[in-house]
XYZ file of C-alpha atoms in Angstrom:
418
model
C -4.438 15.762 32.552
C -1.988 17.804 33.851
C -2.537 18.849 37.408
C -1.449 22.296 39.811
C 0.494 20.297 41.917
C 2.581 18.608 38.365
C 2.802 22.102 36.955
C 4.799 23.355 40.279
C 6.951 20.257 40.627
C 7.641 20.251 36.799
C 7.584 23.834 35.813
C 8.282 23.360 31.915
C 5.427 21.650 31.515
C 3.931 23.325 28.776
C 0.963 21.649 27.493
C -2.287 19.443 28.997
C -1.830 15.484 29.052
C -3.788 13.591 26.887
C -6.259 11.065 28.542
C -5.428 7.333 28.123
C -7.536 5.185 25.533
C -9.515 2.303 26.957
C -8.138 -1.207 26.367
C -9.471 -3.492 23.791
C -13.315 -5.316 24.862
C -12.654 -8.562 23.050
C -9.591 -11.022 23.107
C -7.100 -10.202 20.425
C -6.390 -12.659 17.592
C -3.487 -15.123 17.957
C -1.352 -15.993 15.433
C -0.067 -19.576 14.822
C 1.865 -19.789 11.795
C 4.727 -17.650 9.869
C 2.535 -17.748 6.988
C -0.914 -16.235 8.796
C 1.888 -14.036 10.420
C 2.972 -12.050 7.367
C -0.424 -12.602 5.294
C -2.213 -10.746 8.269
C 0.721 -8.253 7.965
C -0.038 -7.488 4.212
C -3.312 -7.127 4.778
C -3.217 -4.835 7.197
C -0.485 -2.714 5.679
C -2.474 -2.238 2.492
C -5.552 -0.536 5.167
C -2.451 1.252 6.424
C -0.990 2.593 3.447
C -3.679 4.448 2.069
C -4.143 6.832 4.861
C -0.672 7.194 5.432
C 0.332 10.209 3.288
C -2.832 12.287 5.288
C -1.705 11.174 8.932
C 1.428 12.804 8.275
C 0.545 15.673 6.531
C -2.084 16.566 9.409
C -0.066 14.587 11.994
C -3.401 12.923 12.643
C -2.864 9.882 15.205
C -3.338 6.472 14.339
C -5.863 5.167 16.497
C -7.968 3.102 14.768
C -4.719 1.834 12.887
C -2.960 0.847 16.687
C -6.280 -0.658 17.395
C -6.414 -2.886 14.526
C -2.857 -3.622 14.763
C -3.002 -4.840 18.294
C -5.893 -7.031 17.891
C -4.533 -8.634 14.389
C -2.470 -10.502 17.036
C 0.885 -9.156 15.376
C 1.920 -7.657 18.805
C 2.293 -11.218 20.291
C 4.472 -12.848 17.700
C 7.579 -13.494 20.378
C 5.472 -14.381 22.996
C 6.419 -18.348 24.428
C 4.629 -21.000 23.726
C 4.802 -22.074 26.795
C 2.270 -19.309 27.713
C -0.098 -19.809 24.836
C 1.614 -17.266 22.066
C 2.555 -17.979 18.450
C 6.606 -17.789 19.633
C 7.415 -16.818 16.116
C 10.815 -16.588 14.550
C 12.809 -13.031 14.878
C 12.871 -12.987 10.925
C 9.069 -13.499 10.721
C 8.865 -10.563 13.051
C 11.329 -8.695 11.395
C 9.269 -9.277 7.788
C 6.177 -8.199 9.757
C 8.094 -4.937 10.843
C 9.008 -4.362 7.343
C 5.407 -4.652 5.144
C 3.841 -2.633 8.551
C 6.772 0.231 7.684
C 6.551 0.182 4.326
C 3.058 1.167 4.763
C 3.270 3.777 7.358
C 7.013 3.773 9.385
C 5.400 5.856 12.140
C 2.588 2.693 13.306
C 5.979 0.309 12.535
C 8.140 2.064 14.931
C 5.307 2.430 17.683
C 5.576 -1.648 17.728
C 9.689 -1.608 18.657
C 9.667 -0.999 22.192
C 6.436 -3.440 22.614
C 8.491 -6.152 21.215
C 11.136 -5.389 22.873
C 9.875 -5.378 26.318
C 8.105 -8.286 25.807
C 11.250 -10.324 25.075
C 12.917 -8.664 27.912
C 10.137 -10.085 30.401
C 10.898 -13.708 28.611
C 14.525 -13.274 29.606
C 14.846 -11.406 33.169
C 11.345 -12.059 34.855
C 10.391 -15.199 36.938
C 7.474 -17.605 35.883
C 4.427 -15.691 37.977
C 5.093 -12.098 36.387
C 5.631 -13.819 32.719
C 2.176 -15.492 33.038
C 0.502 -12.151 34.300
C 2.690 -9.678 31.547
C 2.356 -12.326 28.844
C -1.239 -12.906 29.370
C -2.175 -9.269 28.800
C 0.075 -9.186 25.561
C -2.137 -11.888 24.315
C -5.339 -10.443 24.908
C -4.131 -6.961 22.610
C -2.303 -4.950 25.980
C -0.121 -2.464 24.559
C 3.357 -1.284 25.605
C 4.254 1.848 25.515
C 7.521 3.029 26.498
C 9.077 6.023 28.911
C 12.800 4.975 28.650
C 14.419 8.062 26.858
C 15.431 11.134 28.983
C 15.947 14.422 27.100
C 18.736 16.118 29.029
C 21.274 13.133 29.960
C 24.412 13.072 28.763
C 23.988 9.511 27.444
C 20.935 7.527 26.452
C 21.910 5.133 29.061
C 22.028 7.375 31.958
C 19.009 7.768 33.953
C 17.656 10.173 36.215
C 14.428 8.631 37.035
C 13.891 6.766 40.261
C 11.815 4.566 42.182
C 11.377 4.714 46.093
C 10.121 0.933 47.742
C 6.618 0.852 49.399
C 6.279 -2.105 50.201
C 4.219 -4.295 47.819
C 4.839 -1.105 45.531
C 7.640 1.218 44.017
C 6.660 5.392 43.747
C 8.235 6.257 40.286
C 9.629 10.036 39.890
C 11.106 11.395 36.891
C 10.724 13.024 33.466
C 11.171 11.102 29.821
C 11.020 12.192 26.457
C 10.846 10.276 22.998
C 8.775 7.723 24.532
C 7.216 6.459 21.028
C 3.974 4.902 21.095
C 3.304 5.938 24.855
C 0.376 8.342 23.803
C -1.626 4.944 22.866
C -0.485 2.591 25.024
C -2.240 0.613 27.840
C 0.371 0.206 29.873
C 3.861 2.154 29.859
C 7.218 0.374 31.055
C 9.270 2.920 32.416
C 12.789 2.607 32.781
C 13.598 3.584 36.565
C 16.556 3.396 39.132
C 16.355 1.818 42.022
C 19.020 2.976 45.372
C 21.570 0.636 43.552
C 21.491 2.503 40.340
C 19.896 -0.798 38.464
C 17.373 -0.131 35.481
C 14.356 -1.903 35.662
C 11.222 -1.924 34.118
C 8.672 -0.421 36.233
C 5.216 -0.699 33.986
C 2.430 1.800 34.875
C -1.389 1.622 34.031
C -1.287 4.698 31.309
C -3.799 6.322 33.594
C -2.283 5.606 36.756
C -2.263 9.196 38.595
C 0.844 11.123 38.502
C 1.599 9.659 34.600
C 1.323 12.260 32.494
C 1.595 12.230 28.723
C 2.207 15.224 26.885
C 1.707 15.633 22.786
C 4.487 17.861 22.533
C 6.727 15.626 19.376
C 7.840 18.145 16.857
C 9.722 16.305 14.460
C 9.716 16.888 11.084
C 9.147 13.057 10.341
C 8.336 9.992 12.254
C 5.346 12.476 13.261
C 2.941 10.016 14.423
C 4.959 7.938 16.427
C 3.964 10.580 19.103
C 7.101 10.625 21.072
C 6.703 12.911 23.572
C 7.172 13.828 26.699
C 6.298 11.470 29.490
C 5.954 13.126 33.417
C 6.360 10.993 36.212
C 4.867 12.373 39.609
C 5.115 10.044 42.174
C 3.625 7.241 40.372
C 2.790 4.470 41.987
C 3.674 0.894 40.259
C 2.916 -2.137 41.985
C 5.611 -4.754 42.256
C 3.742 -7.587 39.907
C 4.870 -5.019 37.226
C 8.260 -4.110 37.999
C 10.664 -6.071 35.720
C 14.418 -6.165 36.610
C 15.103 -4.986 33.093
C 18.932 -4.809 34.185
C 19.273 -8.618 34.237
C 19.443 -8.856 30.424
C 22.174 -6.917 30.416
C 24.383 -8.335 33.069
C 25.261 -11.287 31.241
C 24.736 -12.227 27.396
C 21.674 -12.317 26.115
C 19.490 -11.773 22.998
C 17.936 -8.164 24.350
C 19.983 -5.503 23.245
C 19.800 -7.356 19.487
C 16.308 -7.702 19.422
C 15.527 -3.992 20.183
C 18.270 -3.099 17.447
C 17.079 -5.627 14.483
C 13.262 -3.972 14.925
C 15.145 -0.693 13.754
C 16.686 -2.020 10.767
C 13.449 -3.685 10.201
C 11.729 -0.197 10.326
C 14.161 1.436 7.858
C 14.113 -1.109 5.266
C 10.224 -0.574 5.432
C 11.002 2.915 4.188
C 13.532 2.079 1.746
C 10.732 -0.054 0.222
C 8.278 2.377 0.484
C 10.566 4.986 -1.495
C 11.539 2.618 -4.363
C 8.038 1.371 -5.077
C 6.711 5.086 -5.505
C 10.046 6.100 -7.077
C 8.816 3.892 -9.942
C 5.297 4.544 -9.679
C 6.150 8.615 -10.316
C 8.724 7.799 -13.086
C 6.369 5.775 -15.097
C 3.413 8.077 -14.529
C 4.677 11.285 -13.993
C 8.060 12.657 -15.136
C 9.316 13.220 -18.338
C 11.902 12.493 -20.713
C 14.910 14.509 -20.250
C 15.632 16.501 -23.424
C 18.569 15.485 -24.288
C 17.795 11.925 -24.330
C 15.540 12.113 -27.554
C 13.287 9.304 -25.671
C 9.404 9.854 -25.132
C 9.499 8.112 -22.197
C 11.407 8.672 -18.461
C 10.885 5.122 -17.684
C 13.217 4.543 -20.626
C 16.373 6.128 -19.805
C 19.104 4.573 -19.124
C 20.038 6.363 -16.693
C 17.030 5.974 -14.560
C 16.771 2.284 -15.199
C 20.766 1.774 -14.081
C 19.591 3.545 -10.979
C 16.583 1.365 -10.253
C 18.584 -1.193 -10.572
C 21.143 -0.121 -7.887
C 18.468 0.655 -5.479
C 16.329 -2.834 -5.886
C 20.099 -4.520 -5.187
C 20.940 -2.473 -1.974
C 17.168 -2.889 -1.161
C 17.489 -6.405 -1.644
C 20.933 -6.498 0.027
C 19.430 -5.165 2.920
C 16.689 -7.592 3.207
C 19.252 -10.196 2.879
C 21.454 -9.038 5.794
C 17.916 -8.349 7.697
C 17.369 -12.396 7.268
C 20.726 -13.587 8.598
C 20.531 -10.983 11.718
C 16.676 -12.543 12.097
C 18.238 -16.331 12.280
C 21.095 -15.014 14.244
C 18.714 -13.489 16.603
C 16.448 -16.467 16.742
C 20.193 -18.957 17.956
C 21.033 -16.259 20.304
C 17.699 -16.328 22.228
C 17.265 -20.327 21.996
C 21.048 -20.668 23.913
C 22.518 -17.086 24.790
C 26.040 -17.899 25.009
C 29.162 -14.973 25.064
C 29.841 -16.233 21.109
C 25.851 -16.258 19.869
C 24.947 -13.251 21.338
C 27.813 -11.599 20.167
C 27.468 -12.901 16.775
C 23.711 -11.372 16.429
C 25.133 -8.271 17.609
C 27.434 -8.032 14.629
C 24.922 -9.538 12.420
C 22.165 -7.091 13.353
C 24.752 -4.170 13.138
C 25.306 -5.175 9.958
C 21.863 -4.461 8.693
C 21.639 -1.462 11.037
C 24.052 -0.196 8.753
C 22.688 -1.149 5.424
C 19.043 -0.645 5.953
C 20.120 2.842 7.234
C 22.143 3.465 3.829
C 19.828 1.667 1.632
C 16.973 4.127 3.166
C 18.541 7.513 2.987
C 19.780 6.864 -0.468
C 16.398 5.812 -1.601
C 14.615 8.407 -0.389
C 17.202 10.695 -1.696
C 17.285 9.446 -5.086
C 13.547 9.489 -5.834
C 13.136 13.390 -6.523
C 16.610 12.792 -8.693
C 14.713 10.257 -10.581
C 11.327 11.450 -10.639
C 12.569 15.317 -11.462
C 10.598 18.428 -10.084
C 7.140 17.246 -10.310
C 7.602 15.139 -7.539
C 8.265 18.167 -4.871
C 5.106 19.162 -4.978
C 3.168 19.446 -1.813
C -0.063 17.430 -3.393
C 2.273 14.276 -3.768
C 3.416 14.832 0.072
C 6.388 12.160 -1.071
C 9.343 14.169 1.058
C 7.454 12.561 4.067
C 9.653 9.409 2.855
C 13.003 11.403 3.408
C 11.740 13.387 6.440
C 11.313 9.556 7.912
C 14.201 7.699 6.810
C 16.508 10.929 8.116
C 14.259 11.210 11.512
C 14.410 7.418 12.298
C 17.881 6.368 11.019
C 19.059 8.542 13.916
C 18.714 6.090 16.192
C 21.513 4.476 17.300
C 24.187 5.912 15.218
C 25.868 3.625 12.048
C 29.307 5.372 12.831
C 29.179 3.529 16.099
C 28.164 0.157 14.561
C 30.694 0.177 12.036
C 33.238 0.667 15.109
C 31.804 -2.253 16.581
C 32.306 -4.469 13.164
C 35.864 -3.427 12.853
C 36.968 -4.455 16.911
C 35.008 -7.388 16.623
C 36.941 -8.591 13.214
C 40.298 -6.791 13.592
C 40.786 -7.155 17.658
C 38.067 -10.117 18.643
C 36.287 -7.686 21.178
C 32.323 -8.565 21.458
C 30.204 -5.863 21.615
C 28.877 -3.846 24.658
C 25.654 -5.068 26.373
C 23.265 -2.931 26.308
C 20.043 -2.050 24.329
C 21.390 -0.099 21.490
C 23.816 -2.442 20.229
């Protein structure tokens, strides 16, 4: 909760922090095969999906979803064999990401930074902290993340510090979109240290001083609760500070891997949209009048544009594949060229799930006519998402980084949104 002394060192605090949820009692499951991997995945997403239209309409959080989630042992899919996890393929993952966000893209994003934190720790951190980190993600620990600050001038600039005590760092600082943070276990927050380096410093989401606020306002995305995360003097001991910085320094997989869960997400949505798309035309619109048919399902018009969304959908999934398997090269030997080459590759699919989404859920009130803008049907929540989460990471940007890396061989920059 939000204490007097927070309130005076953070005066636009405007609302209470919200109390941390205990961690799981049992062991969570672990995966073993790409084919348990995405049948778990399916199974879940069909629990998912049918509470998904009411979570967003009354922005009601997904607990018992998160809880579920975690314990189905899908949040330890990229965790190394070597310390007893499944060590899945990226495109595996990537599939996962996709079913779990076609069901509900809020509980699909809230896995992104997990994932991505966890590879981080398999590239920058030694062999003691792996088998402490690692061993939580197995047992259904989640990461948050407070890496986001709201009043930079770049994502990448940081104002958030940490001060050495000794076998502990004192974090200070304030964050904001911090996705999934709300229901977390533990938070990695993305701290300075006196050499302006970024590392990793992850708090207990209790630890005092760590305050969460509900405060995300979005019109979609809303239950990804990415909020406002205050940071007052927390202390972090140094087990759990990761020198995040290291996987940028040098080529590796990293920046990719958070990138390709974002495509992953969006393509989710585009599936989402096309699969209702067709449920509302076939049960709910009508013929147009001029077409002298008795059925919508049978105009031409509507079945030429079906067609062009399945191909972009599929398109996308296709391009989501090849960045997966680039991915997976680039984190068994991260050289200059493989690294470089899942950059583009994931780009690539940044780009088309983004398109393929937006048109998708543009085109299904086009194609399913009025009807489908009523409030009862709630199915603008598929817009209000694709438009909220395709913001990340702007397509303009990646289709910069496409053209220099055909037309003038230049590799893209190393960092964690590209």
């Amino acid at each position: 909760m939000t204490t007097a002394a927070q309130a005076k060192a953070f005066p636009d605090i405007v609302a209470e922090g919200v109390s941390a949820l205990p961690r799981p009692s049992e062991p969570a499951h672990i995966i073993r095969s790409d084919a348990e991997a995405i049948a778990v995945a399916e199974d879940l997403a069909a629990q998912f999906a049918k509470g998904a239209s009411e979570r967003d309409r009354e922005r009601i959080w997904p607990v018992a979803e998160l809880d579920a989630y975690s314990q189905s042992g899908l949040w330890s899919l990229n965790v190394p064999k070597a310390f007893g996890g499944p060590e899945l393929s990226y495109v595996t993952i990537d599939r996962v990401i996709q079913i779990i966000s076609a069901a509900d893209p809020s509980i699909g994003q809230i896995t992104q930074n997990h994932i991505g934190v966890v590879a981080a720790i398999r590239t920058v951190s030694d062999e003691a902290q792996q088998k402490l980190l690692f061993a939580q993600v197995l047992r259904g620990t989640r990461f948050g993340n407070a890496f986001s600050e709201f009043s930079s001038k770049r994502a990448a600039d940081f104002e958030t510090t940490f001060k050495d005590e000794g076998d502990h760092v004192v974090v200070t600082g304030k964050k904001f979109y911090s996705s999934g943070a709300l229901l977390a276990h533990l938070v990695p927050i993305v701290a300075l240290d006196g050499e302006g380096r970024a590392w990793y410093a992850i708090a207990e989401r209790d630890a005092p001083g760590l305050t969460v606020i509900d405060d995300w306002s979005s019109f979609g995305q809303k239950t990804t609760l990415s909020g406002t995360v205050i940071l007052d003097h927390v202390r972090v001991p140094k087990t759990h500070l990761v020198p995040g910085y290291r996987g940028y320094d040098r080529p590796t997989a990293d920046g990719a891997i958070f990138q390709i869960i974002q495509a992953a997400v969006d393509t989710g949505i585009a599936q989402a949209a096309i699969k209702d798309t067709i449920a509302f035309v076939k049960g709910g619109s009508r013929a147009w009048i001029d077409s002298g048919l008795d059925h919508a399902w049978q105009d031409p018009y509507t079945i030429q544009a079906i067609g062009d969304l399945t191909l972009r959908l599929h398109a996308a999934e296709a391009l989501l594949e090849k960045a997966g398997l680039a991915v997976d090269r680039a984190v068994a030997d991260a050289t200059a060229e493989s690294v470089a080459k899942a950059q583009i590759a994931v780009a690539e699919a940044k780009i088309l799930s983004t398109e393929a989404a937006l048109q998708a859920t543009n085109k299904l009130f086009e194609l399913a006519g009025t009807r489908s803008t009523l409030g009862i049907h709630n199915l603008d929540r598929h817009w209000r998402n694709a438009r909220t989460h395709t913001l990340h990471d702007p397509v303009r940007w990646k289709y910069a980084i496409l053209g220099n890396y055909a037309l003038n061989d230049v590799n893209p920059p190393l960092h964690a949104w590209s």
